[in-house]
Amino acid sequence: MVTRRDALLGGALIAASPYVITKAAASEVMNTSDAAPVDLSSMPRRKHKLVAPPFVHEHEQVSTVPPAVVQFEMNIIEKEVQIDDDTYLQAMTFNGSMPGPLMVVHEGDYVELTLYNPPENLMQHNIDFHAATGALGGGSLTLVNPGEKTVLRFKATRPGTFVYHCAPGGPMIPWHVVSGMSGAIMVLPRDGLKDHENKPVSYDRAYYIGENDFYIPKDENGDYMRFEDVGESYSDTLEVMNGLIPTHVTFNGKVGALTGEGALTAKQGENVLFVHSQANRDSRPHLIGGHGDLVWETGKFNNPPERDLETWFIRGGSAGAALYEFLQPGVYAYVNHNLIEAVNLGATAHVLVEGNWNNDLMEQVVAPVEYDVAHEGKTALP
Amino acid sequence: MKRSVSIFGVGILAAATTTAVYLWPAPDALVLPEMTVISAGEYDYRPAGDFRVGTRVVDAPIEHRTARLDFEIMKHHVRQSEYSICVAQGGCEATLTKGSNDYPQVDVSYIDATAYARWLSKKTKQTWRLPTDEEWVRAAGDRFSEVILGDISNDPDPSKRWLLKYRTQALERNAIDPELRPIGSFGANDKGVVDINGNIWEWTESCFQNGKVSKDGAFLVESTSYCGVRAAQGKHRAFIIDFVRDAKGGGCAVGTPPDNLGFRLVRES
Ligand SMILES: [Cu+2]
């Protein structure tokens, strides 16, 4: 049983002595320096600056250039984050956001990530790319202590949307993930997305919806607890985690982050791609008032998309993609259709769509009005 | 003038006869709340509910009204300490509270608020009740604000009005932190009523109405009341099911819900 003090002490040791950590995590740490070298010096290199979700960095949908080494940088940031009006989380994040940023490359590109763990952090971290092959998705090559950096390169061989997350070993794995350390990468086919008949399709805008499940302990008064630092939060959080019932389920790291002034926007007639990731737990996105025209439920573009879906399933530890043309203007709610999670725990986003209302698609024929109980409503029942 | 009536509470009596322990201090005297007089006179009022010309949703017509009588309304929200006495004495249902004398009681439903009014009436042998929506508007004075659909004649597209309403309410909501503040934090309005339009929506007695408006939009033709839903007043009027204590999650998938639900009462003379 790890006490809060032990965890704190552990945190302090980690910060002070890299030696302790190396030993503790040795079974999962490797290096590739004795393997046969590969020469990529003739490969073109390109850099992308990552942007915070729900937005996605600029990218081509159909690649007009040959495969390249695509370079990204991420800082791991440990900080307290407000996840609801009355709730704070000692968060661990990729690049300061929950979820971490969406990275976009094309099949055949090499992803080259420089990962920084700044010295003010308390924990060691790494990154496991579901899109990568070998070495625990890169996890066993990237374990960095506070003050260290690492560079990982992997070849994007499979097109699709994939989760990445921190996995620093043992019970640290689920804890880091439910503290915010996950994100997604989209590997596009070089010639872009295709519909069910293998015809090219494109999107006018893309949004990245990262879903997080949080497990925040409560004190004896029933208030959500706040902690001095991430280490202090561990043991109480673990107890709630092991009950498997999240206290919050959010899009973009905070209840209401993608509603109100943070609501997503689109225009009538636009095709919008929604990439949805959940690194830990199953989810079921649903666009209230809309559909998924083409849905890669498992997120892998070598499989033909499903059509006309009402709700799609995101398996815990995966990312999926749905393409939808907004046919009608107005307010849409994009939810996790476990409606308890959507309404009471936070998994709701709104999409504000500008355009002209089409009465052919939907019209209110009779506005709600009192009816004559004596004469009407008798014919409905069998 | 502050009048006060002493009530011998059961806090002490209960402690003597049972082992019940209350989480909050149960004072043995209830001090009557400070009241503000809202004077008679003329004012404009828009009835509460959904209104239509034919099938088109419109704003209710503004009616110019004249009140012949003054009325008294609580200067402050009902406090946690006050509500706690009601709970301790069995007049009110327990809800989330710290029993503080400095903070307003929120997390109350319409049912809780009216139970408190009944209890207080019994204790004081005076008549206490929630204000009507119309009385609240009068008491809100210069703090009164409402979200209206606006002139629809140049842009009848329903989606545009929907989006406009959404954006207006989102702006409004973001202007204020929903975290509970001590009584008095939002100051007094021109009538001397404190904390109107802060981050607490206040229950009113008024039922939701579905009404028909004349073709020119000038007057109300008829309306039907649905009393399972009551008007709660704050930065905009919200319609909330009477047993709901926390409407932060919203009543529907879209729209901007109230931050907190609290109340203040009117004393009838
Ligand atoms: Cu980590």
XYZ file of C-alpha atoms and ligand atoms in Angstrom:
652
model
C 0.000 0.000 0.000
C 1.520 3.273 -1.090
C 0.709 6.118 1.258
C 0.495 9.703 0.171
C 3.740 10.362 1.983
C 5.456 7.527 0.148
C 4.226 8.851 -3.142
C 5.457 12.312 -2.281
C 8.776 10.919 -1.179
C 8.911 8.913 -4.392
C 8.289 12.095 -6.327
C 11.081 13.878 -4.486
C 13.502 11.026 -5.089
C 12.660 10.930 -8.746
C 13.407 14.598 -9.023
C 16.661 14.276 -7.099
C 18.130 11.026 -8.324
C 17.849 9.656 -11.836
C 19.690 6.550 -10.664
C 16.725 5.370 -8.572
C 14.401 5.612 -11.528
C 16.622 3.864 -13.996
C 16.765 0.900 -11.677
C 13.064 0.919 -10.908
C 12.071 0.949 -14.562
C 14.992 -1.062 -15.935
C 12.918 -3.991 -17.156
C 11.124 -1.808 -19.648
C 13.988 0.396 -20.778
C 16.017 -0.446 -23.909
C 18.068 1.295 -26.578
C 18.630 0.692 -30.280
C 22.279 1.713 -30.560
C 23.589 -1.790 -31.430
C 21.081 -2.397 -34.244
C 22.074 -2.055 -37.911
C 22.098 1.646 -38.850
C 19.578 3.130 -41.250
C 20.524 6.101 -43.401
C 17.778 8.686 -43.779
C 20.152 11.561 -44.542
C 18.798 11.926 -48.056
C 15.208 12.133 -46.817
C 13.590 15.564 -46.921
C 12.821 16.930 -43.467
C 9.854 19.070 -42.471
C 8.740 20.620 -39.178
C 5.223 21.111 -37.826
C 4.344 23.234 -34.835
C 1.591 21.536 -32.873
C -1.583 23.394 -31.900
C -3.889 22.798 -28.934
C -7.047 20.731 -29.528
C -9.786 20.854 -30.702
C -7.805 22.437 -33.541
C -5.402 20.640 -35.846
C -2.156 21.967 -37.337
C -2.193 22.851 -41.026
C -1.677 19.856 -43.273
C -2.264 18.526 -46.781
C -5.045 15.974 -47.206
C -3.570 14.561 -50.409
C 0.202 14.599 -50.200
C 1.903 16.434 -53.057
C 5.408 15.603 -51.890
C 7.375 12.365 -51.384
C 7.680 10.808 -47.911
C 9.678 12.882 -45.442
C 10.907 12.946 -41.893
C 8.237 15.018 -40.165
C 9.535 16.630 -37.000
C 7.458 17.537 -33.957
C 8.311 18.815 -30.486
C 6.347 18.334 -27.282
C 6.893 19.555 -23.727
C 5.474 17.496 -20.902
C 3.792 19.811 -18.436
C 2.666 18.904 -14.927
C 0.263 21.505 -13.562
C -2.980 21.942 -11.693
C -5.892 22.322 -14.096
C -9.495 23.247 -13.401
C -11.668 20.531 -14.933
C -15.040 21.774 -13.684
C -16.402 24.766 -11.785
C -15.662 23.079 -8.470
C -12.967 20.591 -9.444
C -9.213 20.724 -9.923
C -6.860 18.039 -11.181
C -3.125 17.720 -10.685
C -2.715 17.106 -14.388
C 0.111 15.622 -16.416
C -0.072 16.727 -20.030
C 1.548 16.474 -23.432
C 2.271 20.068 -24.444
C 0.011 21.577 -21.767
C -3.344 20.465 -23.143
C -5.750 17.631 -22.428
C -5.790 15.782 -24.734
C -2.319 16.297 -26.185
C -2.215 17.786 -29.694
C -3.272 15.850 -32.805
C -0.282 15.130 -35.047
C -0.936 14.631 -38.782
C 1.407 12.882 -41.233
C 1.026 10.679 -44.327
C 1.592 6.971 -44.694
C 5.289 6.354 -45.378
C 6.425 9.483 -43.537
C 8.794 9.182 -40.605
C 7.530 10.772 -37.399
C 10.385 12.307 -35.413
C 9.344 13.553 -31.995
C 11.526 15.462 -29.561
C 10.029 14.990 -26.103
C 11.076 17.326 -23.286
C 10.498 16.627 -19.582
C 11.250 20.023 -17.983
C 13.251 20.065 -14.738
C 10.372 21.513 -12.684
C 8.347 18.313 -13.204
C 8.251 15.640 -10.489
C 7.617 12.518 -12.567
C 9.301 10.522 -15.271
C 7.297 10.123 -18.449
C 7.444 8.482 -21.867
C 5.279 8.065 -24.950
C 3.670 4.967 -26.453
C 2.428 5.470 -30.025
C -0.213 2.955 -31.105
C 0.736 3.904 -34.662
C 4.342 2.718 -34.164
C 5.847 -0.759 -34.356
C 8.056 -2.276 -31.632
C 9.575 -1.224 -28.290
C 6.165 -0.888 -26.616
C 5.159 1.710 -29.195
C 8.299 3.690 -28.403
C 7.589 3.652 -24.671
C 10.742 1.725 -23.777
C 12.940 4.126 -25.780
C 11.535 7.373 -24.453
C 11.462 7.246 -20.633
C 12.666 10.711 -19.589
C 13.375 12.040 -16.123
C 12.743 15.643 -15.180
C 15.353 17.729 -17.010
C 15.865 15.163 -19.783
C 14.803 15.075 -23.419
C 14.628 12.251 -25.929
C 14.112 11.943 -29.680
C 12.125 9.060 -31.145
C 11.676 8.323 -34.829
C 9.193 5.807 -36.171
C 7.862 5.013 -39.607
C 4.127 5.616 -40.107
C 3.312 2.405 -41.933
C -0.424 2.128 -41.285
C -2.922 4.818 -42.237
C -5.465 5.718 -39.596
C -6.135 7.587 -36.385
C -4.187 6.229 -33.421
C -3.890 7.045 -29.730
C -0.598 7.951 -28.100
C -0.186 8.025 -24.337
C 2.304 7.997 -21.488
C 3.144 4.531 -20.099
C 5.990 4.842 -17.592
C 5.525 1.389 -16.056
C 3.315 -0.459 -13.578
C 0.586 1.434 -11.754
C 2.022 4.685 -13.150
C 0.534 3.787 -16.556
C -3.195 4.117 -15.842
C -2.582 6.982 -13.424
C -0.651 9.071 -15.979
C -3.299 8.370 -18.607
C -6.229 9.410 -16.394
C -4.213 12.438 -15.303
C -4.374 13.680 -18.883
C -1.457 12.088 -20.729
C -2.949 10.971 -24.012
C -3.450 12.331 -27.486
C -3.737 11.101 -31.061
C -1.945 10.979 -34.378
C -3.631 10.809 -37.786
C -1.729 9.013 -40.524
C -3.472 9.906 -43.789
C -3.176 7.761 -46.929
C -0.816 9.615 -49.298
C -3.687 10.090 -51.744
C -6.155 11.161 -49.060
C -9.341 9.651 -47.666
C -11.644 7.432 -49.744
C -15.324 6.660 -49.389
C -16.976 3.213 -49.434
C -16.611 3.081 -53.238
C -12.946 4.065 -53.003
C -13.680 7.533 -54.387
C -11.687 10.424 -52.919
C -13.333 12.481 -50.187
C -12.080 15.527 -48.363
C -12.981 17.669 -45.383
C -13.431 21.425 -45.085
C -12.332 21.407 -41.469
C -11.163 18.900 -38.904
C -11.743 18.874 -35.157
C -10.002 16.686 -32.649
C -12.224 15.634 -29.735
C -10.123 14.034 -27.005
C -12.215 12.378 -24.335
C -10.824 12.002 -20.809
C -12.197 10.108 -17.837
C -11.159 11.619 -14.494
C -11.303 10.150 -10.998
C -11.236 12.962 -8.443
C -11.424 12.050 -4.741
C -13.816 13.829 -2.380
C -13.135 14.955 1.177
C -15.326 14.223 4.209
C -17.588 17.195 3.348
C -18.231 15.843 -0.120
C -16.093 18.494 -1.819
C -13.598 17.553 -4.502
C -10.105 17.521 -3.021
C -7.275 19.742 -4.192
C -3.673 18.659 -3.868
C -0.356 20.419 -3.469
C 1.266 18.508 -6.299
C 0.746 15.527 -8.500
C 2.481 13.130 -6.085
C 0.204 14.094 -3.226
C -2.855 13.248 -5.312
C -1.800 9.682 -6.081
C -3.128 7.425 -3.333
C -6.570 9.028 -2.974
C -6.952 9.121 -6.748
C -5.942 5.477 -7.053
C -8.756 4.467 -4.740
C -11.348 6.212 -6.931
C -9.709 4.865 -10.125
C -9.957 1.299 -8.880
C -13.701 1.729 -8.449
C -13.812 2.245 -12.260
C -16.490 4.957 -12.028
C -15.220 8.287 -13.305
C -16.277 11.484 -11.532
C -15.887 13.482 -14.758
C -15.901 12.571 -18.438
C -14.792 15.526 -20.520
C -14.038 16.651 -24.039
C -10.939 18.826 -24.311
C -10.054 18.473 -20.635
C -12.797 20.441 -18.927
C -16.535 20.198 -18.431
C -17.981 22.670 -20.936
C -14.660 23.280 -22.746
C -16.322 22.861 -26.140
C -19.612 24.589 -25.330
C -20.573 28.234 -24.993
C -17.702 30.413 -26.166
C -15.651 27.275 -26.799
C -18.295 25.716 -29.066
C -17.112 24.357 -32.423
C -18.303 26.118 -35.556
C -19.110 25.079 -39.118
C -21.135 26.231 -42.100
C -24.038 24.502 -43.768
C -22.719 22.338 -46.604
C -19.262 21.874 -45.070
C -17.754 18.453 -44.554
C -16.343 18.224 -41.061
C -13.999 15.480 -39.896
C -14.306 14.609 -36.206
C -11.379 12.635 -34.808
C -12.339 11.161 -31.442
C -9.878 9.492 -29.073
C -10.302 7.758 -25.729
C -7.087 6.290 -24.324
C -8.596 4.439 -21.386
C -12.293 3.714 -21.640
C -15.016 2.947 -24.186
C -17.066 5.775 -25.651
C -19.889 6.174 -28.145
C -19.907 9.493 -30.002
C -23.236 10.701 -31.346
C -24.055 13.953 -33.109
C -27.521 14.995 -31.911
C -29.459 16.143 -34.964
C -26.830 14.807 -37.356
C -25.066 11.621 -38.438
C -21.778 10.134 -39.469
C -21.842 10.064 -43.281
C -18.626 8.068 -43.461
C -17.275 6.596 -40.262
C -13.989 4.813 -39.696
C -15.145 3.510 -36.362
C -11.863 1.787 -35.593
C -10.059 4.694 -37.215
C -8.056 2.669 -39.741
C -8.263 4.014 -43.281
C -7.410 0.759 -45.053
C -10.891 -0.436 -44.076
C -13.851 1.007 -45.983
C -15.854 3.490 -43.924
C -19.299 2.652 -42.625
C -22.136 4.885 -43.808
C -25.013 6.818 -42.233
C -24.226 5.929 -38.639
C -26.256 7.290 -35.727
C -23.680 6.419 -33.045
C -20.240 4.927 -33.347
C -18.104 3.051 -30.906
C -14.668 4.159 -29.766
C -12.926 1.336 -27.991
C -10.879 2.378 -24.979
C -7.327 2.812 -26.282
C -8.287 3.841 -29.807
C -9.189 6.800 -31.978
C -11.860 6.878 -34.684
C -12.863 9.323 -37.391
C -16.255 10.451 -38.678
C -16.975 12.666 -41.671
C -20.239 14.598 -41.781
C -21.713 17.216 -44.084
C -23.868 19.644 -42.081
C -27.115 19.854 -44.037
C -29.105 22.009 -41.630
C -28.028 25.090 -39.665
C -28.470 25.473 -35.908
C -26.982 24.115 -32.729
C -25.820 20.504 -32.645
C -24.688 18.601 -29.585
C -21.801 16.179 -30.047
C -22.004 13.808 -27.089
C -20.872 10.540 -25.636
C -24.256 8.797 -25.936
C -24.006 7.311 -22.523
C -26.192 10.281 -21.633
C -25.319 10.165 -17.957
C -21.729 10.803 -18.963
C -22.798 13.430 -21.509
C -25.101 15.492 -19.327
C -24.044 14.828 -15.746
C -20.331 14.072 -16.088
C -19.391 16.485 -18.870
C -19.029 14.667 -22.210
C -20.825 17.245 -24.343
C -19.599 19.552 -27.104
C -21.681 21.931 -29.204
C -21.362 22.712 -32.905
C -22.807 26.021 -34.115
C -23.696 25.779 -37.798
C -24.516 28.881 -39.877
C -26.823 28.629 -42.866
C -30.415 28.711 -44.037
C -33.021 26.463 -42.475
C -34.456 23.858 -44.848
C -38.113 23.055 -44.157
C -37.961 20.113 -46.560
C -35.652 18.283 -44.175
C -37.634 19.252 -41.089
C -40.589 21.450 -40.231
C -42.654 22.022 -37.139
C -46.118 21.353 -38.553
C -48.027 22.083 -35.358
C -46.339 24.031 -32.615
C -46.987 22.627 -29.133
C -50.590 23.511 -28.342
C -53.225 22.300 -25.921
C -55.478 19.697 -27.525
C -59.111 18.792 -27.071
C -58.840 15.787 -24.772
C -62.467 14.798 -25.342
C -62.075 14.380 -29.097
C -58.394 14.117 -30.030
C -55.718 11.579 -29.305
C -58.088 8.597 -29.345
C -56.783 7.029 -32.519
C -53.154 6.565 -31.535
C -53.425 3.474 -29.373
C -54.288 0.061 -30.855
C -36.375 49.310 10.097
C -35.208 45.938 11.188
C -37.768 43.981 13.105
C -36.832 40.798 14.812
C -38.788 38.026 16.404
C -37.205 35.426 18.620
C -38.037 31.842 18.017
C -36.865 29.184 20.384
C -35.371 26.624 18.086
C -35.309 22.909 18.686
C -31.539 22.755 18.343
C -30.963 22.833 22.064
C -34.104 20.912 22.962
C -33.226 18.164 20.547
C -29.727 17.893 21.938
C -31.156 17.438 25.394
C -33.520 14.647 24.484
C -31.794 12.823 21.664
C -28.273 12.187 20.524
C -28.873 13.901 17.202
C -25.906 15.965 16.121
C -26.313 18.584 13.438
C -23.475 19.380 11.124
C -24.257 23.044 11.417
C -24.666 25.184 14.498
C -28.364 25.306 15.294
C -28.934 28.764 16.748
C -31.730 29.042 19.239
C -33.030 32.276 17.804
C -34.117 33.102 14.306
C -33.515 36.692 13.361
C -36.000 37.907 10.810
C -34.358 38.888 7.557
C -33.952 42.472 6.447
C -36.621 43.477 3.963
C -36.706 45.965 1.122
C -39.890 47.744 0.073
C -40.602 47.780 -3.637
C -42.937 50.666 -4.180
C -46.114 50.786 -6.220
C -45.993 52.407 -9.613
C -45.626 51.790 -13.326
C -43.330 49.318 -15.002
C -42.947 47.262 -18.168
C -43.308 43.513 -18.100
C -43.040 40.657 -20.559
C -44.931 37.503 -19.484
C -42.880 34.353 -18.834
C -43.010 31.419 -21.240
C -43.075 30.485 -24.907
C -45.245 32.602 -27.155
C -46.263 32.293 -30.758
C -47.931 34.144 -33.567
C -49.452 31.212 -35.443
C -46.637 28.671 -35.362
C -43.816 31.236 -35.194
C -42.076 31.690 -31.871
C -41.994 35.349 -30.842
C -41.164 37.396 -27.768
C -44.081 37.979 -25.444
C -45.451 41.489 -25.926
C -44.219 44.073 -23.430
C -47.097 45.183 -21.288
C -47.124 48.474 -19.470
C -48.505 47.759 -16.050
C -49.299 49.677 -12.893
C -48.960 48.202 -9.407
C -51.278 49.775 -6.863
C -49.495 48.352 -3.835
C -45.996 48.248 -2.412
C -44.568 44.883 -1.458
C -41.721 43.662 0.719
C -38.982 41.341 -0.503
C -35.939 39.975 1.310
C -32.967 42.267 0.835
C -30.618 39.237 0.669
C -30.852 35.655 -0.476
C -31.936 33.132 2.143
C -28.720 32.214 3.978
C -27.289 28.760 4.566
C -27.597 29.291 8.333
C -31.292 30.153 7.971
C -32.059 27.199 5.767
C -30.142 24.944 8.153
C -32.451 25.856 11.033
C -35.412 24.848 8.896
C -33.719 21.514 8.175
C -32.877 21.000 11.852
C -36.482 21.650 12.777
C -37.800 19.225 10.193
C -39.410 21.869 7.982
C -36.993 21.519 5.058
C -35.208 18.723 3.257
C -31.443 18.536 3.817
C -29.320 19.638 0.863
C -25.710 20.616 0.311
C -24.854 23.297 2.811
C -22.113 24.401 5.148
C -24.594 26.209 7.365
C -22.716 29.472 6.908
C -24.261 32.779 7.857
C -22.220 34.545 5.183
C -23.201 32.462 2.198
C -26.508 32.108 0.357
C -28.235 28.739 0.326
C -28.134 27.228 -3.148
C -28.753 23.681 -4.372
C -32.418 24.163 -3.604
C -35.377 23.167 -5.747
C -38.670 24.996 -6.062
C -40.051 22.391 -3.676
C -37.310 23.155 -1.116
C -37.857 26.904 -1.444
C -41.615 26.687 -0.931
C -41.142 24.307 2.025
C -38.903 26.947 3.594
C -41.570 29.605 2.988
C -44.219 27.430 4.670
C -41.935 26.749 7.622
C -41.027 30.417 8.033
C -44.691 31.410 7.827
C -45.550 28.970 10.583
C -42.676 30.115 12.782
C -43.354 33.808 12.391
C -47.136 33.725 11.993
C -46.603 35.895 8.922
C -47.212 34.979 5.296
C -44.023 34.283 3.313
C -43.924 33.070 -0.279
C -41.768 33.166 -3.384
C -42.149 36.278 -5.518
C -44.000 35.959 -8.782
C -41.871 36.438 -11.883
C -43.467 39.851 -12.258
C -42.631 40.873 -8.681
C -39.067 39.699 -9.211
C -38.769 41.870 -12.315
C -39.985 44.848 -10.288
C -37.502 44.085 -7.505
C -34.632 43.563 -9.963
C -34.801 47.256 -10.860
C -31.808 48.451 -12.866
C -30.227 44.985 -12.685
C -32.992 43.398 -14.730
C -31.874 41.824 -17.972
C -33.548 39.432 -20.327
C -32.607 37.561 -23.455
C -35.163 38.204 -26.159
C -35.508 36.848 -29.660
C -35.580 40.367 -31.039
C -37.102 41.600 -34.272
C -37.722 38.576 -36.409
C -39.323 40.309 -39.362
C -36.055 40.782 -41.293
C -34.607 37.391 -40.464
C -37.164 34.706 -39.914
C -34.688 31.816 -40.235
C -35.161 29.782 -37.035
C -31.556 28.561 -36.966
C -30.201 32.130 -36.958
C -32.304 33.081 -33.963
C -31.278 29.889 -32.223
C -27.588 30.593 -32.785
C -27.961 34.229 -31.698
C -29.654 33.193 -28.467
C -26.970 30.576 -27.832
C -24.159 33.081 -28.336
C -25.780 35.773 -26.201
C -26.273 33.392 -23.317
C -22.765 31.992 -23.633
C -21.257 35.490 -23.397
C -23.377 36.298 -20.414
C -22.448 33.100 -18.650
C -18.750 33.570 -19.209
C -18.818 37.030 -17.706
C -19.178 35.538 -14.220
C -17.556 32.738 -12.304
C -20.232 30.344 -10.976
C -18.354 29.834 -7.706
C -20.516 30.827 -4.752
C -19.643 34.221 -3.242
C -20.503 35.606 0.185
C -23.777 37.501 0.626
C -23.371 41.062 -0.610
C -20.586 40.334 -3.109
C -22.579 41.606 -6.067
C -23.834 44.761 -4.330
C -27.246 46.404 -4.261
C -29.432 47.593 -7.115
C -31.247 50.930 -7.322
C -34.019 49.579 -5.081
C -31.628 48.398 -2.385
C -32.036 44.696 -3.171
C -28.690 42.911 -2.858
C -27.034 40.361 -5.173
C -29.629 40.453 -7.953
C -28.196 38.987 -11.147
C -24.952 37.708 -9.657
C -24.474 34.009 -10.244
C -27.623 32.806 -8.497
C -30.874 32.247 -10.332
C -33.846 32.781 -8.016
C -36.941 30.637 -7.927
C -40.232 32.399 -8.582
C -43.790 31.256 -8.075
C -44.631 31.689 -11.773
C -45.475 28.711 -13.941
C -44.270 28.203 -17.485
C -46.849 29.433 -19.993
C -47.530 28.550 -23.594
C -49.256 31.520 -25.150
C -50.701 32.905 -28.363
C -49.926 36.455 -29.379
C -52.028 38.631 -31.705
C -50.917 38.814 -35.350
C -49.286 42.224 -34.853
C -47.428 40.909 -31.805
C -49.009 43.580 -29.608
C -51.020 41.594 -27.077
C -51.494 38.177 -25.548
C -54.570 36.360 -26.867
C -54.527 33.347 -24.569
C -52.140 31.207 -22.589
C -51.969 27.877 -20.795
C -49.882 27.331 -17.660
C -47.754 24.278 -16.970
C -46.824 24.338 -13.305
C -44.385 21.422 -13.153
C -41.936 23.973 -14.569
C -41.289 27.296 -12.829
C -39.488 30.444 -13.880
C -36.135 31.036 -12.186
C -34.773 34.552 -12.638
C -31.226 35.710 -13.081
C -29.166 36.922 -16.021
C -31.890 35.471 -18.172
C -35.120 33.765 -17.349
C -34.762 29.996 -17.075
C -37.552 27.465 -16.888
C -36.706 24.675 -14.505
C -38.516 21.569 -13.373
C -39.668 22.091 -9.792
C -37.681 19.280 -8.152
C -34.315 20.151 -9.731
C -31.687 21.531 -7.312
C -28.726 21.838 -9.633
C -29.476 22.955 -13.170
C -25.804 23.479 -14.109
C -25.948 20.395 -16.310
C -28.786 22.057 -18.193
C -32.303 20.968 -18.872
C -31.567 20.002 -22.450
C -28.584 19.213 -24.625
C -28.116 22.798 -25.785
C -28.612 26.142 -24.075
C -26.885 27.907 -21.227
C -28.013 26.666 -17.842
C -28.151 28.660 -14.576
C -25.056 28.704 -12.367
C -26.799 28.164 -9.012
C -30.371 27.951 -7.791
C -31.295 29.957 -4.689
C -34.187 32.100 -3.525
C -35.516 35.031 -1.560
C -39.047 35.476 -0.261
C -41.787 38.065 -0.281
C -43.669 38.866 2.920
C -47.349 39.579 2.479
C -48.852 42.270 4.590
Cu 3.570 10.400 -17.831
